[in-house]
């Protein structure tokens, strides 16, 4: 069983410390961070216990009952906690489901794409990644190494630039023009190698080309000596929600070889899309 959260003994007369009659925490500085930490701890308590009263929560996080009541009220207002039939007891609210849905969608994407990525990595022989767009970056969620990739950088969880990666380009290509331009303006077109596309007009041309042929490529644009190709993955609604890419050293995964495997990767992307419910 998880131990109770221990807090040092404090007194209401201490500067900056909440007393029993305080009704709100400071919204900035350490007080705000402390309130967030306590609120998250309360959610963990409710998750572990199922239900808990104000006194129980207060005792476990080491605060006065009035502070625990205020924090529970804030969570209740957001739908993250709710009062049980037995008044005075709280449990997790259905707002948690809404927050978890985003994570569940990503987990489902990884789960459904993994068998296809393994097959692609085996057939192409290079590293295969699944990426999604977050803010003005592409974030890799999963990676499978091919037989030829004796060693490979682990890209999982790392943000990479949209304009300099194949996954980023194919994700950009399928955005509406206004959103695409907004993301490009926010991120800028930073140069990473001599081959990085830093001209907006040229990038737009490449994105239009990626739409026509169904895949995007990068040739030593993010890292010298690294080439990559990516194809779009669609949700059950037909929206492009991710990209599957294959990458390898330029001396082996040349432009000619990428073109050779483009139909394989595009078919793999379609297979993942089908697994996600896309009927196209």
mmCIF file of C-alpha atoms in Angstrom:
data_model
loop_
_atom_site.group_PDB
_atom_site.id
_atom_site.type_symbol
_atom_site.label_atom_id
_atom_site.label_comp_id
_atom_site.label_asym_id
_atom_site.label_seq_id
_atom_site.Cartn_x
_atom_site.Cartn_y
_atom_site.Cartn_z
ATOM 1 C CA UNK A 1 0.000 0.000 0.000
ATOM 2 C CA UNK A 2 1.211 3.439 -0.847
ATOM 3 C CA UNK A 3 2.502 5.484 2.100
ATOM 4 C CA UNK A 4 0.799 8.696 3.066
ATOM 5 C CA UNK A 5 2.274 11.874 1.694
ATOM 6 C CA UNK A 6 4.373 13.405 4.466
ATOM 7 C CA UNK A 7 4.618 17.145 4.903
ATOM 8 C CA UNK A 8 6.699 19.015 7.470
ATOM 9 C CA UNK A 9 4.799 20.499 10.430
ATOM 10 C CA UNK A 10 3.869 24.114 9.810
ATOM 11 C CA UNK A 11 1.961 26.808 11.636
ATOM 12 C CA UNK A 12 -0.633 29.236 10.332
ATOM 13 C CA UNK A 13 1.448 32.129 11.618
ATOM 14 C CA UNK A 14 4.373 31.229 9.367
ATOM 15 C CA UNK A 15 4.822 33.648 6.428
ATOM 16 C CA UNK A 16 3.228 32.385 3.214
ATOM 17 C CA UNK A 17 1.617 29.339 4.843
ATOM 18 C CA UNK A 18 -2.103 28.620 4.536
ATOM 19 C CA UNK A 19 -4.045 28.820 7.778
ATOM 20 C CA UNK A 20 -7.345 27.100 8.621
ATOM 21 C CA UNK A 21 -9.427 30.068 7.514
ATOM 22 C CA UNK A 22 -7.787 30.557 4.161
ATOM 23 C CA UNK A 23 -10.255 30.150 1.267
ATOM 24 C CA UNK A 24 -7.935 30.358 -1.732
ATOM 25 C CA UNK A 25 -4.349 29.543 -2.531
ATOM 26 C CA UNK A 26 -2.125 32.021 -4.262
ATOM 27 C CA UNK A 27 -2.469 31.690 -8.057
ATOM 28 C CA UNK A 28 1.181 32.436 -8.750
ATOM 29 C CA UNK A 29 4.569 31.368 -7.400
ATOM 30 C CA UNK A 30 5.124 28.478 -4.999
ATOM 31 C CA UNK A 31 1.558 28.640 -3.624
ATOM 32 C CA UNK A 32 0.085 27.923 -7.048
ATOM 33 C CA UNK A 33 2.487 25.042 -7.673
ATOM 34 C CA UNK A 34 1.709 23.640 -4.224
ATOM 35 C CA UNK A 35 -2.030 23.730 -4.927
ATOM 36 C CA UNK A 36 -1.537 21.891 -8.233
ATOM 37 C CA UNK A 37 0.598 19.261 -6.504
ATOM 38 C CA UNK A 38 -2.051 18.764 -3.824
ATOM 39 C CA UNK A 39 -4.870 18.552 -6.373
ATOM 40 C CA UNK A 40 -3.014 15.848 -8.321
ATOM 41 C CA UNK A 41 -2.337 13.981 -5.089
ATOM 42 C CA UNK A 42 -6.066 14.082 -4.281
ATOM 43 C CA UNK A 43 -6.852 12.519 -7.667
ATOM 44 C CA UNK A 44 -4.346 9.766 -6.889
ATOM 45 C CA UNK A 45 -5.981 9.209 -3.482
ATOM 46 C CA UNK A 46 -9.450 8.937 -5.016
ATOM 47 C CA UNK A 47 -8.132 6.578 -7.674
ATOM 48 C CA UNK A 48 -6.541 4.337 -5.046
ATOM 49 C CA UNK A 49 -9.346 4.406 -2.471
ATOM 50 C CA UNK A 50 -12.381 4.629 -4.733
ATOM 51 C CA UNK A 51 -14.044 7.079 -2.334
ATOM 52 C CA UNK A 52 -12.718 9.355 0.409
ATOM 53 C CA UNK A 53 -14.103 11.993 2.724
ATOM 54 C CA UNK A 54 -12.762 15.488 3.271
ATOM 55 C CA UNK A 55 -11.196 14.518 6.604
ATOM 56 C CA UNK A 56 -9.472 11.496 5.068
ATOM 57 C CA UNK A 57 -8.078 13.560 2.181
ATOM 58 C CA UNK A 58 -6.938 16.321 4.538
ATOM 59 C CA UNK A 59 -5.151 13.839 6.783
ATOM 60 C CA UNK A 60 -3.405 12.087 3.916
ATOM 61 C CA UNK A 61 -2.034 15.223 2.251
ATOM 62 C CA UNK A 62 -1.363 16.981 5.556
ATOM 63 C CA UNK A 63 -3.612 20.050 5.258
ATOM 64 C CA UNK A 64 -6.531 21.569 7.159
ATOM 65 C CA UNK A 65 -10.015 20.326 6.276
ATOM 66 C CA UNK A 66 -10.948 23.714 4.805
ATOM 67 C CA UNK A 67 -8.057 23.479 2.337
ATOM 68 C CA UNK A 68 -8.989 19.915 1.339
ATOM 69 C CA UNK A 69 -12.635 20.983 0.921
ATOM 70 C CA UNK A 70 -11.604 23.888 -1.324
ATOM 71 C CA UNK A 71 -9.385 21.678 -3.498
ATOM 72 C CA UNK A 72 -12.083 19.022 -3.816
ATOM 73 C CA UNK A 73 -14.542 21.742 -4.776
ATOM 74 C CA UNK A 74 -12.243 22.963 -7.538
ATOM 75 C CA UNK A 75 -11.855 19.415 -8.883
ATOM 76 C CA UNK A 76 -15.628 18.911 -8.678
ATOM 77 C CA UNK A 77 -16.236 22.122 -10.646
ATOM 78 C CA UNK A 78 -14.045 20.708 -13.438
ATOM 79 C CA UNK A 79 -15.788 17.343 -13.392
ATOM 80 C CA UNK A 80 -12.641 15.596 -12.175
ATOM 81 C CA UNK A 81 -14.219 14.664 -8.840
ATOM 82 C CA UNK A 82 -17.822 14.196 -7.739
ATOM 83 C CA UNK A 83 -19.697 13.606 -4.502
ATOM 84 C CA UNK A 84 -20.848 10.065 -3.952
ATOM 85 C CA UNK A 85 -24.369 9.183 -2.913
ATOM 86 C CA UNK A 86 -23.113 9.291 0.649
ATOM 87 C CA UNK A 87 -22.668 13.058 1.050
ATOM 88 C CA UNK A 88 -19.241 14.008 2.275
ATOM 89 C CA UNK A 89 -17.543 11.273 0.282
ATOM 90 C CA UNK A 90 -15.846 12.042 -3.031
ATOM 91 C CA UNK A 91 -14.827 9.867 -5.965
ATOM 92 C CA UNK A 92 -13.279 10.450 -9.386
ATOM 93 C CA UNK A 93 -15.565 12.244 -11.842
ATOM 94 C CA UNK A 94 -16.206 11.449 -15.474
ATOM 95 C CA UNK A 95 -14.048 14.414 -16.496
ATOM 96 C CA UNK A 96 -11.146 12.009 -16.008
ATOM 97 C CA UNK A 97 -12.465 9.971 -18.927
ATOM 98 C CA UNK A 98 -12.329 13.040 -21.155
ATOM 99 C CA UNK A 99 -8.702 13.672 -20.235
ATOM 100 C CA UNK A 100 -7.778 10.017 -20.617
ATOM 101 C CA UNK A 101 -9.341 9.826 -24.077
ATOM 102 C CA UNK A 102 -6.381 11.617 -25.646
ATOM 103 C CA UNK A 103 -3.938 9.152 -24.132
ATOM 104 C CA UNK A 104 -6.143 6.204 -25.048
ATOM 105 C CA UNK A 105 -6.219 7.346 -28.672
ATOM 106 C CA UNK A 106 -2.428 7.430 -28.800
ATOM 107 C CA UNK A 107 -2.157 4.048 -27.118
ATOM 108 C CA UNK A 108 -4.644 2.623 -29.620
ATOM 109 C CA UNK A 109 -2.613 4.079 -32.495
ATOM 110 C CA UNK A 110 0.575 2.453 -31.215
ATOM 111 C CA UNK A 111 -1.178 -0.846 -30.535
ATOM 112 C CA UNK A 112 -2.804 -1.007 -33.967
ATOM 113 C CA UNK A 113 0.280 0.129 -35.870
ATOM 114 C CA UNK A 114 2.890 -2.060 -34.160
ATOM 115 C CA UNK A 115 2.298 -5.258 -36.204
ATOM 116 C CA UNK A 116 2.405 -3.280 -39.452
ATOM 117 C CA UNK A 117 5.541 -1.411 -38.377
ATOM 118 C CA UNK A 118 7.261 -4.697 -37.620
ATOM 119 C CA UNK A 119 6.348 -5.991 -41.062
ATOM 120 C CA UNK A 120 7.551 -2.792 -42.728
ATOM 121 C CA UNK A 121 10.807 -2.801 -40.785
ATOM 122 C CA UNK A 122 11.425 -6.381 -41.849
ATOM 123 C CA UNK A 123 10.581 -5.751 -45.501
ATOM 124 C CA UNK A 124 12.367 -2.405 -45.872
ATOM 125 C CA UNK A 125 15.168 -3.273 -43.489
ATOM 126 C CA UNK A 126 15.289 0.223 -41.956
ATOM 127 C CA UNK A 127 13.936 1.931 -38.840
ATOM 128 C CA UNK A 128 10.187 2.575 -38.872
ATOM 129 C CA UNK A 129 8.519 5.245 -36.737
ATOM 130 C CA UNK A 130 4.997 6.409 -35.932
ATOM 131 C CA UNK A 131 4.648 10.176 -35.371
ATOM 132 C CA UNK A 132 1.895 12.661 -34.603
ATOM 133 C CA UNK A 133 1.785 16.457 -34.738
ATOM 134 C CA UNK A 134 1.835 18.319 -31.436
ATOM 135 C CA UNK A 135 1.999 22.113 -31.498
ATOM 136 C CA UNK A 136 4.591 22.909 -34.176
ATOM 137 C CA UNK A 137 6.519 19.655 -33.802
ATOM 138 C CA UNK A 138 6.263 16.036 -34.849
ATOM 139 C CA UNK A 139 6.452 13.640 -31.883
ATOM 140 C CA UNK A 140 7.440 10.014 -32.406
ATOM 141 C CA UNK A 141 5.256 7.578 -30.442
ATOM 142 C CA UNK A 142 6.773 4.269 -31.462
ATOM 143 C CA UNK A 143 9.826 2.891 -33.235
ATOM 144 C CA UNK A 144 10.773 -0.482 -34.709
ATOM 145 C CA UNK A 145 14.260 -1.233 -35.975
ATOM 146 C CA UNK A 146 14.851 -3.074 -39.217
ATOM 147 C CA UNK A 147 17.435 -5.788 -39.728
ATOM 148 C CA UNK A 148 19.857 -3.412 -41.431
ATOM 149 C CA UNK A 149 19.647 -0.929 -38.548
ATOM 150 C CA UNK A 150 22.305 -2.382 -36.271
ATOM 151 C CA UNK A 151 22.203 0.793 -34.201
ATOM 152 C CA UNK A 152 19.615 3.542 -34.371
ATOM 153 C CA UNK A 153 18.821 6.660 -32.446
ATOM 154 C CA UNK A 154 15.728 6.283 -30.272
ATOM 155 C CA UNK A 155 13.339 9.016 -31.430
ATOM 156 C CA UNK A 156 10.402 8.015 -29.230
ATOM 157 C CA UNK A 157 9.052 10.977 -27.289
ATOM 158 C CA UNK A 158 11.353 13.483 -28.934
ATOM 159 C CA UNK A 159 9.979 16.574 -30.710
ATOM 160 C CA UNK A 160 11.308 17.034 -34.233
ATOM 161 C CA UNK A 161 10.758 19.938 -36.658
ATOM 162 C CA UNK A 162 7.860 19.648 -39.053
ATOM 163 C CA UNK A 163 9.639 21.247 -42.002
ATOM 164 C CA UNK A 164 12.812 19.129 -41.829
ATOM 165 C CA UNK A 165 11.433 15.617 -41.294
ATOM 166 C CA UNK A 166 9.460 13.357 -43.603
ATOM 167 C CA UNK A 167 6.775 12.740 -40.964
ATOM 168 C CA UNK A 168 6.501 16.451 -40.303
ATOM 169 C CA UNK A 169 6.172 17.245 -43.989
ATOM 170 C CA UNK A 170 3.413 14.751 -44.657
ATOM 171 C CA UNK A 171 1.527 15.954 -41.559
ATOM 172 C CA UNK A 172 1.924 19.570 -42.687
ATOM 173 C CA UNK A 173 0.834 18.700 -46.202
ATOM 174 C CA UNK A 174 -2.557 17.466 -45.007
ATOM 175 C CA UNK A 175 -3.395 20.528 -42.912
ATOM 176 C CA UNK A 176 -5.624 23.256 -44.251
ATOM 177 C CA UNK A 177 -3.618 26.160 -45.656
ATOM 178 C CA UNK A 178 -4.380 28.599 -42.838
ATOM 179 C CA UNK A 179 -3.296 26.233 -40.076
ATOM 180 C CA UNK A 180 -0.261 25.149 -42.058
ATOM 181 C CA UNK A 181 0.916 28.732 -42.501
ATOM 182 C CA UNK A 182 0.287 29.477 -38.832
ATOM 183 C CA UNK A 183 2.438 26.543 -37.720
ATOM 184 C CA UNK A 184 5.232 27.430 -40.133
ATOM 185 C CA UNK A 185 5.189 31.024 -38.902
ATOM 186 C CA UNK A 186 5.260 29.907 -35.253
ATOM 187 C CA UNK A 187 8.097 27.440 -35.701
ATOM 188 C CA UNK A 188 10.153 29.228 -38.325
ATOM 189 C CA UNK A 189 12.241 27.394 -40.896
ATOM 190 C CA UNK A 190 15.381 26.727 -38.916
ATOM 191 C CA UNK A 191 18.388 25.382 -40.816
ATOM 192 C CA UNK A 192 19.764 22.118 -39.420
ATOM 193 C CA UNK A 193 21.948 21.039 -42.352
ATOM 194 C CA UNK A 194 22.924 22.577 -45.692
ATOM 195 C CA UNK A 195 20.008 20.632 -47.234
ATOM 196 C CA UNK A 196 17.293 21.938 -44.887
ATOM 197 C CA UNK A 197 14.488 23.733 -46.729
ATOM 198 C CA UNK A 198 14.381 27.269 -45.319
ATOM 199 C CA UNK A 199 12.473 28.935 -48.154
ATOM 200 C CA UNK A 200 8.709 28.997 -47.539
ATOM 201 C CA UNK A 201 7.830 28.884 -51.227
ATOM 202 C CA UNK A 202 9.991 25.805 -51.777
ATOM 203 C CA UNK A 203 8.495 24.111 -48.730
ATOM 204 C CA UNK A 204 4.977 24.761 -50.030
ATOM 205 C CA UNK A 205 5.978 23.261 -53.399
ATOM 206 C CA UNK A 206 7.296 20.136 -51.666
ATOM 207 C CA UNK A 207 4.154 19.821 -49.562
ATOM 208 C CA UNK A 208 1.955 20.058 -52.652
ATOM 209 C CA UNK A 209 4.106 17.393 -54.285
ATOM 210 C CA UNK A 210 3.748 15.172 -51.209
ATOM 211 C CA UNK A 211 -0.032 15.453 -51.483
ATOM 212 C CA UNK A 212 0.047 14.433 -55.150
ATOM 213 C CA UNK A 213 2.264 11.386 -54.758
ATOM 214 C CA UNK A 214 1.042 10.284 -51.316
ATOM 215 C CA UNK A 215 4.330 10.432 -49.413
ATOM 216 C CA UNK A 216 7.028 12.894 -48.346
ATOM 217 C CA UNK A 217 10.797 12.533 -48.300
ATOM 218 C CA UNK A 218 13.728 14.254 -46.650
ATOM 219 C CA UNK A 219 17.282 13.931 -47.890
ATOM 220 C CA UNK A 220 19.782 14.805 -45.152
ATOM 221 C CA UNK A 221 17.580 17.749 -44.096
ATOM 222 C CA UNK A 222 17.488 17.169 -40.334
ATOM 223 C CA UNK A 223 20.706 15.215 -39.896
ATOM 224 C CA UNK A 224 23.583 14.861 -42.309
ATOM 225 C CA UNK A 225 23.686 11.276 -43.538
ATOM 226 C CA UNK A 226 20.044 10.483 -42.687
ATOM 227 C CA UNK A 227 17.246 10.063 -45.253
ATOM 228 C CA UNK A 228 13.575 9.340 -44.568
ATOM 229 C CA UNK A 229 10.223 8.794 -46.233
ATOM 230 C CA UNK A 230 6.767 9.062 -44.647
ATOM 231 C CA UNK A 231 3.134 8.336 -45.542
ATOM 232 C CA UNK A 232 -0.095 9.510 -43.859
ATOM 233 C CA UNK A 233 -2.243 7.499 -41.443
ATOM 234 C CA UNK A 234 -5.969 8.275 -41.329
ATOM 235 C CA UNK A 235 -8.553 7.872 -38.582
ATOM 236 C CA UNK A 236 -11.948 6.232 -39.045
ATOM 237 C CA UNK A 237 -13.222 9.681 -40.038
ATOM 238 C CA UNK A 238 -10.634 9.992 -42.806
ATOM 239 C CA UNK A 239 -8.591 12.662 -41.038
ATOM 240 C CA UNK A 240 -4.800 12.374 -41.173
ATOM 241 C CA UNK A 241 -3.835 11.794 -37.542
ATOM 242 C CA UNK A 242 -0.315 10.391 -37.793
ATOM 243 C CA UNK A 243 2.512 9.421 -40.104
ATOM 244 C CA UNK A 244 4.506 6.248 -40.574
ATOM 245 C CA UNK A 245 8.093 6.727 -41.716
ATOM 246 C CA UNK A 246 11.118 4.700 -42.677
ATOM 247 C CA UNK A 247 14.585 6.170 -42.198
ATOM 248 C CA UNK A 248 18.125 5.049 -42.737
ATOM 249 C CA UNK A 249 21.651 6.158 -43.593
ATOM 250 C CA UNK A 250 21.900 8.072 -46.858
ATOM 251 C CA UNK A 251 24.582 5.771 -48.270
ATOM 252 C CA UNK A 252 22.175 2.830 -47.999
ATOM 253 C CA UNK A 253 18.690 4.376 -47.974
ATOM 254 C CA UNK A 254 19.223 6.491 -51.077
ATOM 255 C CA UNK A 255 16.599 8.540 -52.945
ATOM 256 C CA UNK A 256 16.300 5.734 -55.486
ATOM 257 C CA UNK A 257 15.769 3.140 -52.748
ATOM 258 C CA UNK A 258 13.187 5.337 -51.026
ATOM 259 C CA UNK A 259 11.230 5.608 -54.282
ATOM 260 C CA UNK A 260 11.452 1.831 -54.614
ATOM 261 C CA UNK A 261 9.899 1.289 -51.180
ATOM 262 C CA UNK A 262 7.386 4.163 -51.375
ATOM 263 C CA UNK A 263 4.496 1.876 -52.486
ATOM 264 C CA UNK A 264 5.304 -0.500 -49.633
ATOM 265 C CA UNK A 265 5.208 2.296 -47.052
ATOM 266 C CA UNK A 266 2.039 3.839 -48.492
ATOM 267 C CA UNK A 267 0.352 0.421 -48.402
ATOM 268 C CA UNK A 268 1.506 0.017 -44.806
ATOM 269 C CA UNK A 269 0.014 3.390 -43.890
ATOM 270 C CA UNK A 270 -3.268 2.334 -45.514
ATOM 271 C CA UNK A 271 -3.203 -0.905 -43.518
ATOM 272 C CA UNK A 272 -2.773 1.005 -40.229
ATOM 273 C CA UNK A 273 -5.550 3.379 -41.271
ATOM 274 C CA UNK A 274 -7.817 0.400 -41.925
ATOM 275 C CA UNK A 275 -7.007 -0.943 -38.455
ATOM 276 C CA UNK A 276 -8.084 2.428 -37.036
ATOM 277 C CA UNK A 277 -11.448 2.101 -38.813
ATOM 278 C CA UNK A 278 -10.795 4.011 -42.028
ATOM 279 C CA UNK A 279 -12.786 2.444 -44.837
ATOM 280 C CA UNK A 280 -11.008 4.193 -47.728
#
